[in-house]
Coordinates of C-alpha atoms and ligand atoms in Angstrom, one line a residue:
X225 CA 16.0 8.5 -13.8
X226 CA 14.4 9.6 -10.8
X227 CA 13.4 9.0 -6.8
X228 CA 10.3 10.2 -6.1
X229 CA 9.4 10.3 -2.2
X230 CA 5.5 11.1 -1.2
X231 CA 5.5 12.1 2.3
X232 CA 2.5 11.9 4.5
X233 CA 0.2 13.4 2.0
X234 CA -3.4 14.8 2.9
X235 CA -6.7 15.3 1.0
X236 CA -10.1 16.5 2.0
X237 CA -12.9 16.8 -0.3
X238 CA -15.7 18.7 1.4
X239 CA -16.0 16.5 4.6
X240 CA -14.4 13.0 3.2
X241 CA -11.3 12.1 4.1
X242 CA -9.4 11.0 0.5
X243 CA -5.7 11.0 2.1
X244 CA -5.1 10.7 5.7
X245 CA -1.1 10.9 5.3
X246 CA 0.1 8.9 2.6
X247 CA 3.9 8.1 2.8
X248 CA 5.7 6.3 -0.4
X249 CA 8.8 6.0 -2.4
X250 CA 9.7 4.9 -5.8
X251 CA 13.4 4.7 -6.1
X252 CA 15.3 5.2 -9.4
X253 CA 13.8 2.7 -12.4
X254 CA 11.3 1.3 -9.8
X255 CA 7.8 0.3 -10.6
X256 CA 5.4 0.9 -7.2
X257 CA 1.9 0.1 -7.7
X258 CA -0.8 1.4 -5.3
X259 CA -3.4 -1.5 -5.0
X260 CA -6.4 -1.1 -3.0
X261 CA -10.4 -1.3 -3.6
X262 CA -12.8 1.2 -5.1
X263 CA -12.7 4.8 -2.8
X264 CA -9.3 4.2 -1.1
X265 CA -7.4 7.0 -2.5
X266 CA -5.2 5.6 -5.2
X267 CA -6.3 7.9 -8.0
X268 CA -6.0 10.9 -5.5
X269 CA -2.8 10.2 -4.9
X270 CA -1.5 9.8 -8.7
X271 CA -3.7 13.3 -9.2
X272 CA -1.8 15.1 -6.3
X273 CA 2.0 13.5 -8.0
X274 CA 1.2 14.8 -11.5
X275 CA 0.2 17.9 -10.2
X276 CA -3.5 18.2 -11.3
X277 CA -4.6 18.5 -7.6
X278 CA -3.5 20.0 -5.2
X279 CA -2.3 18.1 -1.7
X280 CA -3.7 20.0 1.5
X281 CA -0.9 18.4 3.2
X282 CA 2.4 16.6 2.6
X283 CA 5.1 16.7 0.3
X284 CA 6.2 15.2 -2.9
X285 CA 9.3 15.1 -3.5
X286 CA 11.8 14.0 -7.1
X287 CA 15.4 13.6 -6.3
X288 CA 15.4 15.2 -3.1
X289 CA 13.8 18.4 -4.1
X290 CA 10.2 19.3 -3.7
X291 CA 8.0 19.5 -6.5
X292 CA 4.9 20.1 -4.6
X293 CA 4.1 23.8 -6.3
X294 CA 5.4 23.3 -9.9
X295 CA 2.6 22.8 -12.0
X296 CA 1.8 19.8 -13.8
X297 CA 3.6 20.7 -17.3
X298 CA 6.9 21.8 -15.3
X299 CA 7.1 18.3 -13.3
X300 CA 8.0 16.5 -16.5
X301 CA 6.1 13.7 -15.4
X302 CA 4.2 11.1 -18.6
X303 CA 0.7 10.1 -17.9
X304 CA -1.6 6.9 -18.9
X305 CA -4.8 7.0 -17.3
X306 CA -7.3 4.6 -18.1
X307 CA -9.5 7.0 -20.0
X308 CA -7.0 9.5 -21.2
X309 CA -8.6 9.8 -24.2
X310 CA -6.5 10.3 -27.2
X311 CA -7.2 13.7 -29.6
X312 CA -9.8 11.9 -32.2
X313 CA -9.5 14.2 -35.2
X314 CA -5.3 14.0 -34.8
X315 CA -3.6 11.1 -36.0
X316 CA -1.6 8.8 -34.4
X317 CA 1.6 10.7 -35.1
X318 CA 0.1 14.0 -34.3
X319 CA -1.1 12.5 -31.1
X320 CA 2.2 11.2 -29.8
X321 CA 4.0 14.5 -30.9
X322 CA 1.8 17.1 -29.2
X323 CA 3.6 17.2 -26.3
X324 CA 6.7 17.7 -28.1
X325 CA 4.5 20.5 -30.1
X326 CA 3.9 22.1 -26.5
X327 CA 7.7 21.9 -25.7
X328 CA 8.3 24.0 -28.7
X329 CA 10.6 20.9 -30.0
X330 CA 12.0 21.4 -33.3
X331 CA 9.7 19.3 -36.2
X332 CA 12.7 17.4 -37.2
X333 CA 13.5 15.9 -33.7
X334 CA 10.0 15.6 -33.5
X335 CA 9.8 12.7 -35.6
X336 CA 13.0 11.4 -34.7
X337 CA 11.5 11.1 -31.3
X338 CA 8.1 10.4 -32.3
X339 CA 9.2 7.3 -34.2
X340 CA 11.3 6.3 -31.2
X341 CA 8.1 6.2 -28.8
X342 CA 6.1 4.3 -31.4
X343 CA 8.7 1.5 -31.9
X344 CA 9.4 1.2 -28.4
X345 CA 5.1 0.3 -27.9
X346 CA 5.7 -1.6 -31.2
X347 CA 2.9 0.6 -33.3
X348 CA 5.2 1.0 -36.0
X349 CA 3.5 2.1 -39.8
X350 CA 0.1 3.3 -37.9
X351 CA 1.4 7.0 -37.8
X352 CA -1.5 8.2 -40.0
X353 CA -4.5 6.4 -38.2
X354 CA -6.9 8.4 -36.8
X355 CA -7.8 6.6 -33.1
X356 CA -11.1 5.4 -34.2
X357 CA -9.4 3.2 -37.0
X358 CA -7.7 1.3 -33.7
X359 CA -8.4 -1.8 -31.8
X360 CA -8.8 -0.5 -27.5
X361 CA -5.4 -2.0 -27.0
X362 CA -3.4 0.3 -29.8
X363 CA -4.9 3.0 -28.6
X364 CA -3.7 2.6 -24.7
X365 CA -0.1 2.1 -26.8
X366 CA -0.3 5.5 -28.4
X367 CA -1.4 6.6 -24.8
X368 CA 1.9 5.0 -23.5
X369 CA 3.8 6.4 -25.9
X370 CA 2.7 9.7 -25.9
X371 CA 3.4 9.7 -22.0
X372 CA 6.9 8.3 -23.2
X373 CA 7.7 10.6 -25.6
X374 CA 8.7 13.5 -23.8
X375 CA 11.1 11.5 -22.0
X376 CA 9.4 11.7 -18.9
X377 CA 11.6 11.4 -15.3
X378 CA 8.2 9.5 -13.6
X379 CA 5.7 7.6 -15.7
X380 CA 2.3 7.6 -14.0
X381 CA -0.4 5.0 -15.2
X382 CA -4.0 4.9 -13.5
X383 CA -6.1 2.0 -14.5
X384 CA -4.3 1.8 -17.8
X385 CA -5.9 -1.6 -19.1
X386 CA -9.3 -1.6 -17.2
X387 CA -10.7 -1.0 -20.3
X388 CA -9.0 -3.5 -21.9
X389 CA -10.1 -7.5 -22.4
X390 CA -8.2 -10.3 -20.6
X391 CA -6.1 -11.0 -23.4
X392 CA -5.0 -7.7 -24.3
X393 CA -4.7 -6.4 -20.9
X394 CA -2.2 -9.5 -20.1
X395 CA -0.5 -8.3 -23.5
X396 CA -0.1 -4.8 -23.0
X397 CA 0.6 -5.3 -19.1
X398 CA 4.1 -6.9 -19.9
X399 CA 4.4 -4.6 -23.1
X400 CA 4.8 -1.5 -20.3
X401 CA 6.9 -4.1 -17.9
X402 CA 9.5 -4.3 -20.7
X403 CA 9.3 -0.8 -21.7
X404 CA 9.4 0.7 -18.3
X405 CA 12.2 -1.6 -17.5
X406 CA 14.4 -1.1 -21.1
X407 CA 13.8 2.5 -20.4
X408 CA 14.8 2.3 -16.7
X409 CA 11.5 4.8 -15.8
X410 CA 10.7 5.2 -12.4
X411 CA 6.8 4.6 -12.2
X412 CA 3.6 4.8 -10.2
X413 CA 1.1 2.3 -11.4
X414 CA -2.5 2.0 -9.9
X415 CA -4.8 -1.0 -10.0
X416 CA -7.0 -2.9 -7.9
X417 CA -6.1 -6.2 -9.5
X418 CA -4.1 -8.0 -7.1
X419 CA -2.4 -10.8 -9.8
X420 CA -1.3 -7.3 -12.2
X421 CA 0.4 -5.6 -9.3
X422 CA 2.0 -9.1 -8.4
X423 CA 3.3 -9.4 -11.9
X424 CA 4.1 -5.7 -12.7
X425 CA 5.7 -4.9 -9.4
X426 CA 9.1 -4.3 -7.6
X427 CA 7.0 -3.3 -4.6
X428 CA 3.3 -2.7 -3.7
X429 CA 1.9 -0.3 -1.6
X430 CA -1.8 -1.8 0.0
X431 CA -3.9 1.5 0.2
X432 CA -6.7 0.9 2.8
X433 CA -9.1 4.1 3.6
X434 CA -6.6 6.8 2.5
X435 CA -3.5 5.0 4.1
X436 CA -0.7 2.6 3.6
X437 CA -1.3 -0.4 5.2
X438 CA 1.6 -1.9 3.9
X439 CA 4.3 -0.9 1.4
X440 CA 6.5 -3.7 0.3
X441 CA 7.4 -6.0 -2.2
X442 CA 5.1 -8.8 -3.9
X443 CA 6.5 -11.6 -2.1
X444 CA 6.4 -9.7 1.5
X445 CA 3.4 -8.9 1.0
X446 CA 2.2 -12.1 0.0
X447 CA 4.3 -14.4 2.6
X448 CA 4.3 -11.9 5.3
X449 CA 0.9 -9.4 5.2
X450 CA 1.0 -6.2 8.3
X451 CA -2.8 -7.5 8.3
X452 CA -5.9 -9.6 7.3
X453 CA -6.8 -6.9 5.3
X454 CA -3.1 -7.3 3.4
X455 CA -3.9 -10.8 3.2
X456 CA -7.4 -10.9 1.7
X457 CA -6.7 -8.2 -0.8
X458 CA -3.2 -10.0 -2.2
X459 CA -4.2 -13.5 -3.0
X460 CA -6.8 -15.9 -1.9
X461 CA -6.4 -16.6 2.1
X462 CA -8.3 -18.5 5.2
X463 CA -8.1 -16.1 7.8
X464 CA -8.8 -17.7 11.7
X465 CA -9.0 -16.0 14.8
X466 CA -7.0 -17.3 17.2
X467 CA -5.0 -17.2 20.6
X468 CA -1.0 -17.8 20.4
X469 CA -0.3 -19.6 23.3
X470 CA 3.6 -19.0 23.9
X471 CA 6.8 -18.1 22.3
X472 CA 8.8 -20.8 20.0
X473 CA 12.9 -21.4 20.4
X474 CA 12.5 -20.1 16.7
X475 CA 10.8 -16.6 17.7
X476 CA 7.4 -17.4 16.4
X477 CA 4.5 -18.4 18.0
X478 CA 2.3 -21.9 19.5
X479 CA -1.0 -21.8 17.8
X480 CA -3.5 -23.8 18.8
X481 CA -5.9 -24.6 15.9
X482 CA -8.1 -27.4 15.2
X483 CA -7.3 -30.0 17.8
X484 CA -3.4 -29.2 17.2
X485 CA -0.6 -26.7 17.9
X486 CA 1.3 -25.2 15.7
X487 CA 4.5 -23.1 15.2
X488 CA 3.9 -20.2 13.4
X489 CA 6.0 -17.3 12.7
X490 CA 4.1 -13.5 12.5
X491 CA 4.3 -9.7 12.3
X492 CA 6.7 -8.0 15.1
X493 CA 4.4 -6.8 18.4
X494 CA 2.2 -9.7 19.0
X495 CA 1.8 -11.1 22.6
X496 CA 0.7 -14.6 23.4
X497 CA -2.6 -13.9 24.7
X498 CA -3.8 -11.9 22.4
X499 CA -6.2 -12.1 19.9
X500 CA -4.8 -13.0 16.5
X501 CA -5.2 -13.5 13.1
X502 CA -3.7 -16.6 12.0
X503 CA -3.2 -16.8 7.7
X504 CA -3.1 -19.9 5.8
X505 CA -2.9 -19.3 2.0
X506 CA -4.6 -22.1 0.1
X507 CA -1.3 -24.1 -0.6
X508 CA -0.3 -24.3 2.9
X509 CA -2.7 -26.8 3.5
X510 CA -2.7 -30.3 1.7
X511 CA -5.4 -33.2 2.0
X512 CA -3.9 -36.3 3.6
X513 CA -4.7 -39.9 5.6
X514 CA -7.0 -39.4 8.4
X515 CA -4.7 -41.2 10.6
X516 CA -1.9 -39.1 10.2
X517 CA 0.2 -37.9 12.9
X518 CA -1.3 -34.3 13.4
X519 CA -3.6 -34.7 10.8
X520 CA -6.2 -32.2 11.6
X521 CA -9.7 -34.1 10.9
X522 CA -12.2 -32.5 8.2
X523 CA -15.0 -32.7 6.0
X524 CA -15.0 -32.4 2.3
X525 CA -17.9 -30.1 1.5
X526 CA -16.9 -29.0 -2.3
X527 CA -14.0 -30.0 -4.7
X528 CA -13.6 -28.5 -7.9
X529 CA -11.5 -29.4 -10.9
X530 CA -9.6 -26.9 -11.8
X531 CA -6.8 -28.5 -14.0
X532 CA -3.5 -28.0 -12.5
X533 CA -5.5 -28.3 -9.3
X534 CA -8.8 -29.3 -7.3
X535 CA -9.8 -26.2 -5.4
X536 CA -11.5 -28.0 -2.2
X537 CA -13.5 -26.4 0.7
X538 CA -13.5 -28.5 3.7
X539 CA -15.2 -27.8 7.1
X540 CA -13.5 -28.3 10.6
X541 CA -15.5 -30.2 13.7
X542 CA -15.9 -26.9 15.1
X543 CA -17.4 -25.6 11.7
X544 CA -14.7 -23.9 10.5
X545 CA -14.3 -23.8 6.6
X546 CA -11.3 -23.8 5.1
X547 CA -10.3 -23.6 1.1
X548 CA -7.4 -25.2 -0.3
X549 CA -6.2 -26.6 -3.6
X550 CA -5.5 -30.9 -3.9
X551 CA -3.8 -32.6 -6.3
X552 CA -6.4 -33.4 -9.3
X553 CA -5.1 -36.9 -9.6
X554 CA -6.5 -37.9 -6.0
X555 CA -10.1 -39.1 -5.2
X556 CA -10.9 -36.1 -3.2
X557 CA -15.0 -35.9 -3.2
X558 CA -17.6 -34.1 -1.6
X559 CA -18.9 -35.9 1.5
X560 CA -15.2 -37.9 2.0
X561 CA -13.8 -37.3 5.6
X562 CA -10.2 -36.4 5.5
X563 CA -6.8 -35.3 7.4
X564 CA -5.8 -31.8 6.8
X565 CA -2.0 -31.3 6.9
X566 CA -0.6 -27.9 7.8
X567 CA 3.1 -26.7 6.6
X568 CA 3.5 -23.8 9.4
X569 CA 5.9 -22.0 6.3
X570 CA 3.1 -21.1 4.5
X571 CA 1.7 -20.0 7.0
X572 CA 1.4 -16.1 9.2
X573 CA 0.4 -14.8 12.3
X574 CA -0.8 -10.6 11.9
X575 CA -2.4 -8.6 14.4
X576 CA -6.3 -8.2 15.1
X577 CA -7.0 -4.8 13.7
X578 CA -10.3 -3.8 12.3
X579 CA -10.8 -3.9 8.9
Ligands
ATP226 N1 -14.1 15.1 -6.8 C1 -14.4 14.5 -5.7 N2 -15.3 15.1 -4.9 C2 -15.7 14.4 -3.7 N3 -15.2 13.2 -3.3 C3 -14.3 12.6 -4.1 C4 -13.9 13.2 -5.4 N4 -13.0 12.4 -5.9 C5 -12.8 11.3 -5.1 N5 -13.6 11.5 -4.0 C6 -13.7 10.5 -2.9 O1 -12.4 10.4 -2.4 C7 -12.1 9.0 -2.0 C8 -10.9 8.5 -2.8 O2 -11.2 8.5 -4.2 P1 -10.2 8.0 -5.3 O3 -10.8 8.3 -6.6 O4 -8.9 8.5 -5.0 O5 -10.3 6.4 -5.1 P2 -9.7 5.2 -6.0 O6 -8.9 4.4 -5.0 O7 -9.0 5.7 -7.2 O8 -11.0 4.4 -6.4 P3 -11.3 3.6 -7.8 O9 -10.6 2.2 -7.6 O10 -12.8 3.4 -7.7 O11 -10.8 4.4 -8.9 C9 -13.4 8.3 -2.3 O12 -14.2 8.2 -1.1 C10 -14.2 9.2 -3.3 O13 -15.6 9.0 -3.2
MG227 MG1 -9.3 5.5 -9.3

C-alpha cells in the first residue's frame, strides 16, 4: 500500500499546453479518478505516473519519495489501459505471468501467483485460451490481472471499459471496485463518464484544460461544485446567472430568481454584487399548486416518462428553461401552467469563471 502525491505537473507537446500544473493525491487504498472531456490531460497524466512520458515539470511522488526518474519497470506500478492489448499468440496464463517472466520469478511461484490474479478477476479454468477465443470483457480481466499480478503498489487504469458494452462495462466496473478494495490498491482511474467515477470513487479530480478544477469526493463535488463547469460535467444541472443580493444569518446568500428570493449557500469568496452562478440540480426543484406561497410560476414545455420519474422542462416568464424530474403519478403535461418549488439544499451558488 501506497500514497502517491502528483505535484504541480507540466507537459508541453510542441506548442500545446497538455499539463499546466497538475496537483493530486491518492492516499493508501484510495481509488482517485481523473474525469474530464476529450483533450484535457487525463491520459497525459496517467502516462507521466507510470513512467512512459516524461513530465517537463513537477513531481510524482510514492510514500514520500520521488519516483519521477525511475523508469517505468522500476516504479512497480500495474497498468489497464483501454487498449492494452493482450499478447495474441500467448495464452491466458502466459499472458498474466509475463511480467513475473520479466521479474525473473521462479516458475513455481509463478503459478501460484498466476492462479491468485485469475481467481481474484474470477477467470478461473480459461488459463489455456488464446485472447481471441474471449468475449471483450474477459479479456479486459486478464488485462486487470496481469496488472495485478505483480503485486503492484499503484494500479493505473485508463479507459479500461470504453470498449466494453453497457452491460459488461457495469459488470466489470464493480468487478475492479471489489478487487481494488479486497486488495487495498491505491489506484488512478481515468474516465470521462461522470456516473463511473461517481460509483468507482473515494474522490474525483475534475480535469479542465490541463488543470484541476476541483479534487474532491463524489458527493462534494456533486452537492458543492468550485464551478459551472464542475457542475455540468458531474450530473445533470440548470445553471442561472445571477446577482446575490446580501448575506444570510446562516452565511449563505439572498438570491433573487424568478420573482422570489432565495437563501442559498455557495463556494467561499463570493461578494453580494457579483455576478454568479446559481446551481439547481434537477431534484431540487419540484412541480407544485400555482397558488403556492413562493411558488415560482412556469410553463410546462416537455414532460417525459421516464419510469421512476417524469423528466419535465419548463420555461420561466422571463424565458428561462429549467429541467427537472416530477413524480410519474401526477398530471404533469405539456402546455399546463404550474408552480415551481425550490428547496435552497439542493441547491449552490459558484463563482462566474469562464469556461
Ligand atoms: N503525442 C501527442 N502529440 C501532440 N499533442 C498531444 C499528444 N498527445 C496528446 N496531445 C494533446 O494533449 C492534450 C491532452 O491529451 P490527453 O491524451 O492527455 O487527453 P485525454 O484527457 O486523455 O483525452 P481523451 O478523453 O480523448 O482520451 C490534447 O490537447 C491532445 O491533443
Ligand atoms: Mg485519454
Amino acid at each position: 500500500m501506497t500514497q502517491i502525491d502528483i505535484i504541480g505537473l507540466t507537459k508541453r507537446y510542441g506548442t500545446t499546453l497538455a499539463l499546466d500544473g497538475v496537483t493530486l493525491q491518492a492516499r493508501e487504498g484510495e481509488l482517485v479518478s481523473l474525469l474530464g472531456p476529450s483533450g484535457c490531460g487525463k491520459t497525459t497524466t496517467l502516462r507521466c505516473i507510470a513512467g512512459f512520458m516524461d513530465p517537463d515539470g513537477g513531481d510524482i511522488l510514492a510514500d514520500g519519495a520521488s519516483v519521477t526518474d525511475l523508469p517505468p519497470q522500476r516504479r512497480d506500478f500495474g497498468v489497464v489501459f483501454q487498449n492494452y492489448a493482450l499478447f495474441p499468440h500467448l495464452t491466458v496464463f502466459e499472458n498474466v505471468a509475463y511480467g513475473l517472466g520479466v521479474r525473473r520469478v521462479p516458475k513455481a511461484e509463478q503459478r501460484t501467483r498466476v492462479a491468485e490474479a485469475l481467481a481474484m478477476v474470477r477467470l478461473q479454468g480459461l488459463e489455456d485460451r488464446l485472447p481471441r477465443a474471449l468475449s471483450g470483457g474477459q479479456q479486459q480481466r486478464v488485462a486487470l490481472a496481469r496488472a495485478l499480478v505483480i503485486r503492484p503498489r499503484l494500479l493505473l487504469l485508463d479507459e479500461p471499459l470504453a470498449n466494453l458494452d453497457a452491460r459488461l462495462r457495469e459488470e466489470v466496473r464493480w468487478l475492479i471496485r471489489d478487487v481494488q478494495q479486497r486488495a487495498r490498491i491505491t489506484a488512478f482511474y481515468v474516465t470521462h463518464d461522470q456516473a463511473e467515477a461517481m460509483a468507482l470513487s473515494d474522490r474525483i479530480a475534475v480535469m479542465k484544460a490541463g488543470r484541476v478544477a476541483q479534487f474532491a469526493t463524489p458527493r462534494e463535488i456533486y452537492q458543492r461544485p468550485a464551478e459551472a463547469y464542475v457542475a455540468r460535467f458531474t450530473g445533470e444541472a440548470n445553471i442561472i446567472p445571477v446577482r446575490p443580493r446580501d448575506r444570510t444569518a446562516g452565511g449563505g446568500f439572498h438570491v433573487p430568481f424568478g420573482g422570489v428570493v432565495l437563501p442559498v449557500s455557495g463556494v467561499e469568496g463570493i461578494r453580494p454584487g457579483d455576478a454568479a452562478m446559481l446551481m439547481l440540480r434537477p431534484e431540487a426543484l419540484s412541480i407544485t399548486d400555482p397558488g403556492a406561497p413562493d411558488a415560482i410560476p412556469a410553463l410546462v414545455l416537455g414532460a417525459a416518462f421516464l419510469g421512476a420519474a417524469l423528466a419535465c422542462e419548463v420555461s420561466l416568464a422571463d424565458g428561462m428553461r429549467l429541467r427537472l424530474q416530477a413524480s410519474p403519478h401526477g398530471t404533469v403535461q405539456p402546455g399546463m401552467t404550474v408552480g415551481l418549488a425550490v428547496d435552497t439544499a439542493h441547491a449552490w451558488l459558484m463563482p462566474d469563471i469562464p469556461q
